[in-house]
Each structure stands twice: as structure tokens, then as C-alpha cells.
CSV table of C-alpha atoms and ligand atoms in Angstrom, one decimal:
chain,number,residue,atom,x,y,z
A,1,MET,CA,92.9,125.4,-84.2
A,2,GLU,CA,93.9,125.5,-80.6
A,3,ARG,CA,94.5,129.1,-79.9
A,4,ILE,CA,92.5,132.1,-81.3
A,5,ALA,CA,92.1,135.8,-80.5
A,6,VAL,CA,89.2,138.2,-80.6
A,7,ILE,CA,89.3,142.0,-81.2
A,8,THR,CA,86.8,144.8,-81.3
A,9,SER,CA,87.8,147.6,-83.6
A,10,GLY,CA,86.5,151.0,-85.0
A,11,GLY,CA,83.6,152.7,-83.3
A,12,ASP,CA,81.9,150.7,-80.6
A,13,ALA,CA,78.4,149.4,-81.2
A,14,PRO,CA,75.8,148.0,-78.8
A,15,GLY,CA,75.9,144.2,-79.0
A,16,MET,CA,79.7,144.0,-79.4
A,17,ASN,CA,79.9,142.5,-75.9
A,18,ALA,CA,77.3,139.9,-76.8
A,19,ALA,CA,79.5,139.0,-79.8
A,20,ILE,CA,82.6,138.7,-77.6
A,21,ARG,CA,80.7,136.5,-75.2
A,22,ALA,CA,79.6,134.2,-78.1
A,23,VAL,CA,83.1,134.0,-79.5
A,24,VAL,CA,84.6,133.2,-76.1
A,25,ARG,CA,82.1,130.6,-75.0
A,26,THR,CA,81.9,128.9,-78.4
A,27,ALA,CA,85.7,128.6,-78.5
A,28,ILE,CA,85.9,127.2,-74.9
A,29,TYR,CA,83.0,124.8,-75.7
A,30,ASN,CA,85.2,123.5,-78.6
A,31,ASN,CA,88.3,123.2,-76.4
A,32,ILE,CA,90.0,126.2,-78.1
A,33,LYS,CA,92.0,128.6,-76.0
A,34,ILE,CA,90.7,132.2,-76.6
A,35,PHE,CA,92.5,135.5,-76.0
A,36,GLY,CA,91.0,138.9,-75.8
A,37,VAL,CA,93.0,141.7,-77.5
A,38,LYS,CA,92.6,145.1,-75.9
A,39,LEU,CA,92.1,148.4,-77.8
A,40,GLY,CA,91.6,147.0,-81.3
A,41,PHE,CA,94.6,146.6,-83.6
A,42,ASN,CA,96.7,148.7,-81.1
A,43,GLY,CA,96.6,145.7,-78.7
A,44,LEU,CA,97.6,143.4,-81.5
A,45,ILE,CA,100.7,145.5,-82.2
A,46,HIS,CA,101.5,146.2,-78.5
A,47,SER,CA,100.9,142.7,-77.2
A,48,GLU,CA,97.9,143.5,-75.0
A,49,PHE,CA,96.4,140.0,-74.7
A,50,GLN,CA,94.4,138.4,-72.0
A,51,GLU,CA,93.3,134.8,-71.9
A,52,MET,CA,89.5,134.7,-71.5
A,53,ASP,CA,87.7,132.1,-69.5
A,54,VAL,CA,84.0,131.4,-69.2
A,55,ALA,CA,83.5,133.8,-66.3
A,56,SER,CA,85.4,136.7,-68.1
A,57,VAL,CA,82.3,137.2,-70.3
A,58,GLY,CA,79.7,136.8,-67.6
A,59,ASP,CA,77.3,139.6,-67.0
A,60,ILE,CA,78.0,141.4,-70.3
A,61,VAL,CA,75.4,140.2,-72.8
A,62,HIS,CA,73.2,143.1,-71.9
A,63,ARG,CA,75.8,145.8,-71.7
A,64,GLY,CA,76.6,148.4,-74.4
A,65,GLY,CA,80.2,149.3,-75.4
A,66,THR,CA,82.9,146.7,-75.5
A,67,ILE,CA,84.8,145.2,-72.5
A,68,LEU,CA,87.9,144.8,-74.8
A,69,ARG,CA,87.7,148.5,-75.5
A,70,THR,CA,88.3,149.8,-79.1
A,71,ALA,CA,90.2,152.3,-81.1
A,72,ARG,CA,90.9,153.3,-84.7
A,73,CYS,CA,94.5,152.4,-85.4
A,74,ASP,CA,96.3,154.0,-88.4
A,75,GLN,CA,99.6,152.1,-87.6
A,76,PHE,CA,98.0,148.8,-88.5
A,77,ASN,CA,97.5,150.1,-92.1
A,78,SER,CA,101.3,150.2,-92.6
A,79,GLU,CA,103.4,147.2,-93.6
A,80,GLU,CA,105.5,147.9,-90.5
A,81,GLY,CA,102.5,147.8,-88.2
A,82,LEU,CA,101.3,144.6,-89.7
A,83,LYS,CA,104.8,143.1,-89.3
A,84,MET,CA,104.8,144.0,-85.6
A,85,ALA,CA,101.3,142.4,-85.2
A,86,LEU,CA,102.5,139.3,-86.9
A,87,GLU,CA,105.4,138.9,-84.5
A,88,VAL,CA,103.0,139.2,-81.5
A,89,ILE,CA,100.6,136.7,-83.1
A,90,GLU,CA,103.5,134.3,-83.6
A,91,ASN,CA,104.8,134.8,-80.0
A,92,TYR,CA,101.4,134.0,-78.6
A,93,GLU,CA,101.0,131.1,-81.0
A,94,ILE,CA,97.6,132.5,-82.2
A,95,GLU,CA,96.3,130.5,-85.1
A,96,GLY,CA,93.2,132.6,-86.0
A,97,VAL,CA,91.6,136.0,-85.2
A,98,VAL,CA,88.0,137.2,-85.0
A,99,ILE,CA,87.6,140.9,-85.7
A,100,ILE,CA,84.3,142.6,-84.6
A,101,GLY,CA,83.9,146.0,-86.3
A,102,GLY,CA,83.0,147.9,-89.4
A,103,ASP,CA,84.4,147.6,-93.0
A,104,GLY,CA,87.6,149.4,-92.0
A,105,SER,CA,88.3,146.5,-89.6
A,106,PHE,CA,87.7,144.0,-92.4
A,107,ARG,CA,90.6,145.4,-94.3
A,108,GLY,CA,92.7,144.4,-91.3
A,109,ALA,CA,91.2,141.0,-91.4
A,110,LYS,CA,92.0,140.7,-95.1
A,111,ASP,CA,95.6,141.7,-94.5
A,112,LEU,CA,96.1,139.2,-91.7
A,113,SER,CA,94.6,136.4,-93.8
A,114,ARG,CA,96.9,137.4,-96.7
A,115,LEU,CA,99.9,137.0,-94.4
A,116,GLY,CA,98.8,133.6,-93.3
A,117,VAL,CA,96.7,134.2,-90.2
A,118,PRO,CA,93.2,133.2,-90.9
A,119,ALA,CA,90.9,136.0,-89.8
A,120,VAL,CA,87.1,136.3,-89.8
A,121,GLY,CA,85.2,139.6,-89.6
A,122,ILE,CA,81.9,140.2,-87.8
A,123,PRO,CA,80.0,143.4,-88.9
A,124,ALA,CA,79.3,145.7,-86.0
A,125,THR,CA,78.4,149.3,-86.5
A,126,ILE,CA,75.4,151.4,-85.7
A,127,ASP,CA,75.5,152.8,-89.3
A,128,ASN,CA,74.3,149.7,-91.0
A,129,ASP,CA,76.5,150.7,-94.0
A,130,ILE,CA,78.1,147.3,-94.8
A,131,GLY,CA,76.8,146.0,-98.1
A,132,CYS,CA,77.3,142.3,-97.6
A,133,THR,CA,74.9,141.9,-94.6
A,134,ASP,CA,71.2,142.9,-94.2
A,135,PHE,CA,72.0,144.2,-90.7
A,136,SER,CA,75.1,144.9,-88.7
A,137,ILE,CA,75.3,144.5,-84.9
A,138,GLY,CA,74.3,147.7,-83.1
A,139,PHE,CA,72.0,149.2,-85.7
A,140,ASP,CA,68.7,148.0,-84.2
A,141,THR,CA,69.6,149.3,-80.8
A,142,ALA,CA,70.7,152.7,-82.2
A,143,VAL,CA,67.4,153.0,-84.1
A,144,ASN,CA,65.5,152.2,-80.9
A,145,THR,CA,67.4,154.8,-79.0
A,146,ALA,CA,66.7,157.4,-81.7
A,147,LEU,CA,63.0,156.3,-81.6
A,148,ASP,CA,62.8,156.9,-77.9
A,149,ALA,CA,64.1,160.4,-78.4
A,150,ILE,CA,61.7,161.1,-81.3
A,151,ASN,CA,58.7,160.0,-79.1
A,152,LYS,CA,59.8,162.5,-76.4
A,153,ILE,CA,60.4,165.2,-78.9
A,154,ARG,CA,57.0,164.6,-80.4
A,155,ASP,CA,55.4,165.2,-76.9
A,156,THR,CA,56.9,168.6,-76.5
A,157,ILE,CA,56.6,169.9,-80.0
A,158,THR,CA,52.9,168.9,-80.1
A,159,SER,CA,52.4,171.0,-76.9
A,160,HIS,CA,53.9,174.0,-78.6
A,161,GLY,CA,52.9,173.5,-82.2
A,162,ARG,CA,56.5,173.4,-83.4
A,163,ALA,CA,58.6,171.5,-85.9
A,164,ASN,CA,61.8,169.7,-85.0
A,165,ILE,CA,64.8,168.5,-87.1
A,166,VAL,CA,66.3,165.5,-85.5
A,167,GLU,CA,69.8,164.8,-86.6
A,168,VAL,CA,70.9,161.2,-86.3
A,169,MET,CA,74.2,159.4,-86.9
A,170,GLY,CA,75.1,157.1,-89.7
A,171,ARG,CA,78.3,158.5,-91.2
A,172,ASP,CA,77.5,158.6,-94.9
A,173,ALA,CA,74.6,156.3,-94.7
A,174,GLY,CA,70.9,157.2,-94.2
A,175,ASP,CA,69.7,153.9,-92.6
A,176,ILE,CA,69.3,155.2,-89.1
A,177,ALA,CA,67.3,158.2,-90.4
A,178,LEU,CA,65.2,156.0,-92.6
A,179,TYR,CA,64.3,153.3,-90.1
A,180,ALA,CA,63.8,155.7,-87.1
A,181,GLY,CA,61.9,158.0,-89.4
A,182,VAL,CA,59.4,155.3,-90.6
A,183,ALA,CA,59.0,153.9,-87.1
A,184,GLY,CA,58.6,157.3,-85.5
A,185,GLY,CA,56.2,158.6,-88.1
A,186,ALA,CA,58.5,161.4,-89.3
A,187,GLU,CA,56.9,163.8,-91.7
A,188,ASN,CA,60.1,164.1,-93.8
A,189,ILE,CA,63.3,162.0,-94.0
A,190,ILE,CA,66.5,163.5,-95.4
A,191,VAL,CA,69.3,161.1,-96.3
A,192,PRO,CA,72.6,161.5,-98.2
A,193,GLU,CA,71.6,158.9,-100.7
A,194,LEU,CA,68.9,161.1,-102.2
A,195,PRO,CA,68.6,164.8,-103.1
A,196,PHE,CA,66.1,166.9,-101.2
A,197,ASP,CA,64.2,170.1,-101.8
A,198,ILE,CA,63.8,172.5,-98.9
A,199,ASP,CA,60.8,174.1,-100.6
A,200,GLU,CA,59.0,170.8,-100.8
A,201,ILE,CA,59.6,170.3,-97.1
A,202,CYS,CA,58.3,173.8,-96.3
A,203,ALA,CA,55.2,173.0,-98.4
A,204,ASP,CA,54.6,169.9,-96.3
A,205,LEU,CA,54.9,171.9,-93.2
A,206,ASN,CA,52.5,174.5,-94.4
A,207,ASP,CA,50.0,171.9,-95.6
A,208,GLY,CA,50.2,170.2,-92.2
A,209,LYS,CA,49.6,173.4,-90.3
A,210,GLU,CA,46.5,174.2,-92.5
A,211,ARG,CA,45.1,170.8,-91.7
A,212,GLY,CA,45.6,171.5,-88.0
A,213,LYS,CA,48.6,169.4,-87.4
A,214,LEU,CA,50.4,170.3,-84.2
A,215,SER,CA,53.8,168.7,-84.8
A,216,HIS,CA,56.2,168.0,-87.6
A,217,ILE,CA,59.4,165.9,-87.3
A,218,ILE,CA,62.1,166.0,-90.0
A,219,LEU,CA,64.7,163.2,-89.7
A,220,LEU,CA,68.0,164.3,-90.9
A,221,ALA,CA,71.0,161.9,-91.4
A,222,GLU,CA,74.3,163.5,-90.4
A,223,GLY,CA,75.9,162.6,-93.7
A,224,VAL,CA,73.8,165.2,-95.5
A,225,GLY,CA,75.7,167.8,-93.5
A,226,HIS,CA,79.0,166.2,-94.2
A,227,ALA,CA,78.6,167.0,-97.9
A,228,ASP,CA,77.3,170.6,-97.3
A,229,LYS,CA,77.7,172.2,-93.8
A,230,SER,CA,74.7,174.5,-94.5
A,231,ASN,CA,72.5,171.4,-94.3
A,232,ARG,CA,73.4,170.7,-90.7
A,233,ALA,CA,70.4,170.6,-88.3
A,234,GLU,CA,70.8,174.1,-86.8
A,235,ARG,CA,71.2,175.8,-90.2
A,236,LEU,CA,68.3,173.9,-91.8
A,237,SER,CA,66.0,174.7,-88.9
A,238,GLU,CA,66.7,178.4,-89.3
A,239,LYS,CA,66.1,178.3,-93.0
A,240,ILE,CA,62.8,176.4,-92.6
A,241,GLU,CA,61.6,178.7,-89.8
A,242,ALA,CA,62.4,181.7,-92.0
A,243,LYS,CA,60.5,180.3,-95.0
A,244,THR,CA,57.4,179.0,-93.1
A,245,GLY,CA,57.1,181.1,-90.0
A,246,ILE,CA,56.7,177.9,-88.1
A,247,GLU,CA,58.9,177.7,-85.0
A,248,THR,CA,61.5,175.0,-85.8
A,249,ARG,CA,64.0,173.6,-83.4
A,250,ALA,CA,67.0,171.3,-84.0
A,251,THR,CA,68.1,168.3,-81.9
A,252,ILE,CA,71.3,166.5,-82.5
A,253,LEU,CA,71.2,163.0,-80.9
A,254,GLY,CA,74.9,162.3,-81.1
A,255,HIS,CA,76.7,159.6,-79.2
A,256,ILE,CA,73.7,158.5,-77.1
A,257,GLN,CA,73.0,156.4,-80.2
A,258,ARG,CA,76.2,154.4,-79.6
A,259,GLY,CA,75.5,153.4,-76.0
A,260,GLY,CA,72.9,151.6,-74.1
A,261,ASN,CA,71.7,148.0,-73.6
A,262,PRO,CA,71.6,146.1,-76.8
A,263,SER,CA,68.1,145.2,-78.1
A,264,MET,CA,67.0,141.6,-78.3
A,265,PHE,CA,67.7,141.7,-82.1
A,266,ASP,CA,71.3,142.8,-81.6
A,267,ARG,CA,72.0,140.3,-78.9
A,268,ILE,CA,70.7,137.4,-81.0
A,269,LEU,CA,72.5,138.6,-84.1
A,270,ALA,CA,75.7,139.0,-82.2
A,271,SER,CA,75.3,135.5,-80.6
A,272,ARG,CA,74.7,133.8,-83.9
A,273,MET,CA,77.5,135.7,-85.7
A,274,GLY,CA,80.0,135.1,-82.9
A,275,ALA,CA,79.4,131.4,-82.9
A,276,HIS,CA,79.6,131.2,-86.7
A,277,ALA,CA,83.0,133.0,-86.7
A,278,VAL,CA,84.5,130.4,-84.3
A,279,ASP,CA,83.0,127.5,-86.3
A,280,LEU,CA,84.8,128.9,-89.4
A,281,LEU,CA,88.1,129.2,-87.6
A,282,SER,CA,87.8,125.8,-85.9
A,283,LYS,CA,87.7,124.4,-89.5
A,284,GLY,CA,90.8,126.4,-90.4
A,285,ILE,CA,88.8,128.8,-92.6
A,286,GLY,CA,89.7,132.5,-92.7
A,287,ASN,CA,89.4,135.5,-94.9
A,288,ARG,CA,85.6,135.5,-94.4
A,289,VAL,CA,83.0,138.0,-93.2
A,290,VAL,CA,80.0,136.7,-91.4
A,291,CYS,CA,76.7,138.1,-92.8
A,292,LEU,CA,73.0,138.0,-92.2
A,293,VAL,CA,71.1,137.4,-95.5
A,294,ASP,CA,67.4,136.7,-95.5
A,295,ASN,CA,67.7,135.9,-91.8
A,296,LYS,CA,70.3,133.2,-92.4
A,297,ILE,CA,73.8,133.5,-91.1
A,298,ILE,CA,76.3,132.9,-93.9
A,299,ASP,CA,79.8,134.0,-94.7
A,300,LYS,CA,81.5,135.6,-97.7
A,301,ASP,CA,85.0,136.1,-98.9
A,302,ILE,CA,86.3,139.4,-97.5
A,303,GLU,CA,87.3,140.8,-100.9
A,304,GLU,CA,83.8,140.0,-102.3
A,305,ALA,CA,82.1,141.4,-99.1
A,306,LEU,CA,84.0,144.7,-99.3
A,307,SER,CA,83.1,145.1,-102.9
A,308,ILE,CA,79.3,144.8,-102.3
A,309,GLU,CA,77.8,148.2,-102.4
A,310,LYS,CA,75.3,149.1,-99.6
A,311,LYS,CA,71.8,149.4,-101.1
A,312,PHE,CA,69.5,152.1,-99.8
A,313,ASP,CA,66.0,150.7,-99.2
A,314,MET,CA,64.0,152.8,-101.7
A,315,GLU,CA,60.8,150.8,-101.1
A,316,LEU,CA,60.8,151.7,-97.4
A,317,TYR,CA,61.6,155.3,-98.3
A,318,GLU,CA,58.6,155.4,-100.7
A,319,LEU,CA,56.4,153.9,-98.0
A,320,SER,CA,57.5,156.6,-95.6
A,321,LYS,CA,56.3,159.2,-98.1
A,322,ILE,CA,52.9,157.5,-98.3
A,323,LEU,CA,52.5,157.1,-94.6
A,324,SER,CA,53.4,160.7,-93.8
A,325,ILE,CA,50.8,162.4,-96.0
B,1,LIG,O1,80.5,154.7,-87.3
B,1,LIG,C1,79.8,155.0,-86.1
B,1,LIG,C2,79.7,156.5,-85.9
B,1,LIG,O2,79.0,156.7,-84.7
B,1,LIG,C3,79.1,157.3,-87.0
B,1,LIG,O3,77.7,157.2,-87.1
B,1,LIG,C4,79.6,158.7,-86.7
B,1,LIG,O4,79.7,159.5,-87.9
B,1,LIG,C5,81.0,158.4,-86.2
B,1,LIG,O5,81.0,157.0,-85.8
B,1,LIG,C6,81.4,159.2,-85.1
B,1,LIG,O6,82.7,158.9,-84.7
B,1,LIG,P1,83.5,159.3,-83.4
B,1,LIG,O7,82.8,158.5,-82.3
B,1,LIG,O8,84.9,158.9,-83.6
B,1,LIG,O9,83.2,160.8,-83.2
């Protein structure tokens, strides 16, 4: 291939810039012209291309967000939108596309491949909800951001003898809650993948108080509240306070989890995945998703990748129960 393009799509994730840099520099290293597409699939439809050179990705490996910007694009899901994108791709003589984003973005990659434009997906989402890869770009940084907040919350609640429900992102997945909960020593972790019993949580709080514990952190994944609004952090904290008499506050971390400098793990993952995606396209191979499995970078057919269900790590969850006694 002589001309390829790179897109970031869906919600941004820390490490997307490191992935863009890896794609651009690996392409240039292999004498392939590389174009950045602005604002996700919108840019593909509306012809927002810019040729990238080595310097265009300088000074970004450490920055959160995405220099190409991103968007969710419904138009791309229609045959008409796809047709428009194909015309633009033809005009620019683009022979392959790298799409950095979540599983919604991979459907776009699949459609392009089906229509004859080899496309490769790179998983990037803080949610870590993509079944084909052990980790997606951005998850590690988001967990570290949540951890930093949990440490600070622990300081203040210990001073006051309070409990705090910390609500983290993750859409319908509980991975951010699970990992931040284990690493932050949370007393309880509530995730959408598993049922929970508020009375058991209250009993844990009361036991802790009897033993002289001065703080209690409950990690709550936002997806639990998606299913039932009465389980959002504010409401849950009111219910728990009413049942235990222990002052319980709620903290919703929100979009701070999406920003910030990517961690070492995310920068390395993004660098390895970006380079692998270009290697595939340079051999004319598309319709693949790049994955991390047992710390090896591999690739899978998109259809197969999309069909792999995300497994919740029950072993880690059970460990969290033992360690929080
Ligand atoms: O997918 C990433 C994510 O941050 C989810 O954790 C969250 O549910 C959603 O995006 C929020 O979306 P938006 O930024 O569009 O409000």
C-alpha cells in the first residue's frame, strides 16, 4: 500500500495520541503516505483529511485526548453515509484505513472492509469492554485517575469517620470499578455483571465500625445505575446512611477519567498496536482487530472479534472480597 488513513472514533481515551503517533511514524518509516481524518467517520464522509508528516505527531505521546478529534457518527451507519465515505476514499486514493476506537468503531471498519477498503481496528476505550483483547488503550490510565481520587477521598473520610460511594465510568462494564476497587482497597465493589445486596453492604459497614474502622469506600460502576436509577451513587448513599446511621457521601468521578496523560502501560500498548495495524495494512491485510492476548500483540478477524463476549474477572472479584474483610 502507498496511501493509508487513520481515524479516531467514539469516546476519546488516553493513549489515542500515542496510537496515532505509532501509526503515522510506522507508515512513514515504511514509505507509506499517511493521512489523518478529522472528527471520526464524519471527516471520512466530509473529506476532512490532512497529510501527516513525522513532525505532525511530535510532542503528543504524553497527551490525553486525540489530536484528530473524535465524534460518534450515526450517518456512517447508513448505506448512503458509507457510499459518501467510499467516494472520498477513492478521491484521495486511500488504500487502507486504521480506526482507533471502541467496538462501535469496529463495525465501521468491518463495513469498509466489506466494500473493498481494507480496514484495521485498534481497541481504545477506558471501559475495557472489548472481549477480544485483554486490555484496551485508555483503561489503565482511567483506573489510575480513579485511584488517585480514591486515595484522596480515603484521607478525608478517615478524618470524619464516614463512608463514601465512588461512582466510576465503564458504560455497562464493571472493569474500572473492579480494578480501581482492588487497587484502592475498597470495602465493597458493585458492578453491573453481578447482583448486589444492600443489606450485606450495610452489615459490612456496621462490622467495620464495631472494629473501629474509620473509613469505608464502596466502588460503584455507573452501569448499575443505568439498569435502575435508584442505584445511582446519590440515592444509594442516602439508603445506606438511613440503614446504618453512618454518614455516607457520594462522589461521581465522571469525565476526569477520560482525560490526563496516558500511563506507561497505555503508551506502550498504543505504540505496539499502532505499529501492528500498519504492518497488517502494508501487507494488504484488512478486516482485522489488533488485540493484546497474554501480553502478545495479535490480530483477529473483525466478525470473530465482535462476537467474543467480554468476560468479567471473577477471580479478581473474589480476591477483592477476601482482601477487604
Ligand atoms: O465509553 C467511554 C465512556 O466514558 C463511558 O464510560 C461513559 O458511559 C460514556 O463514555 C460517556 O459518554 P459521553 O462522553 O458521550 O457522555
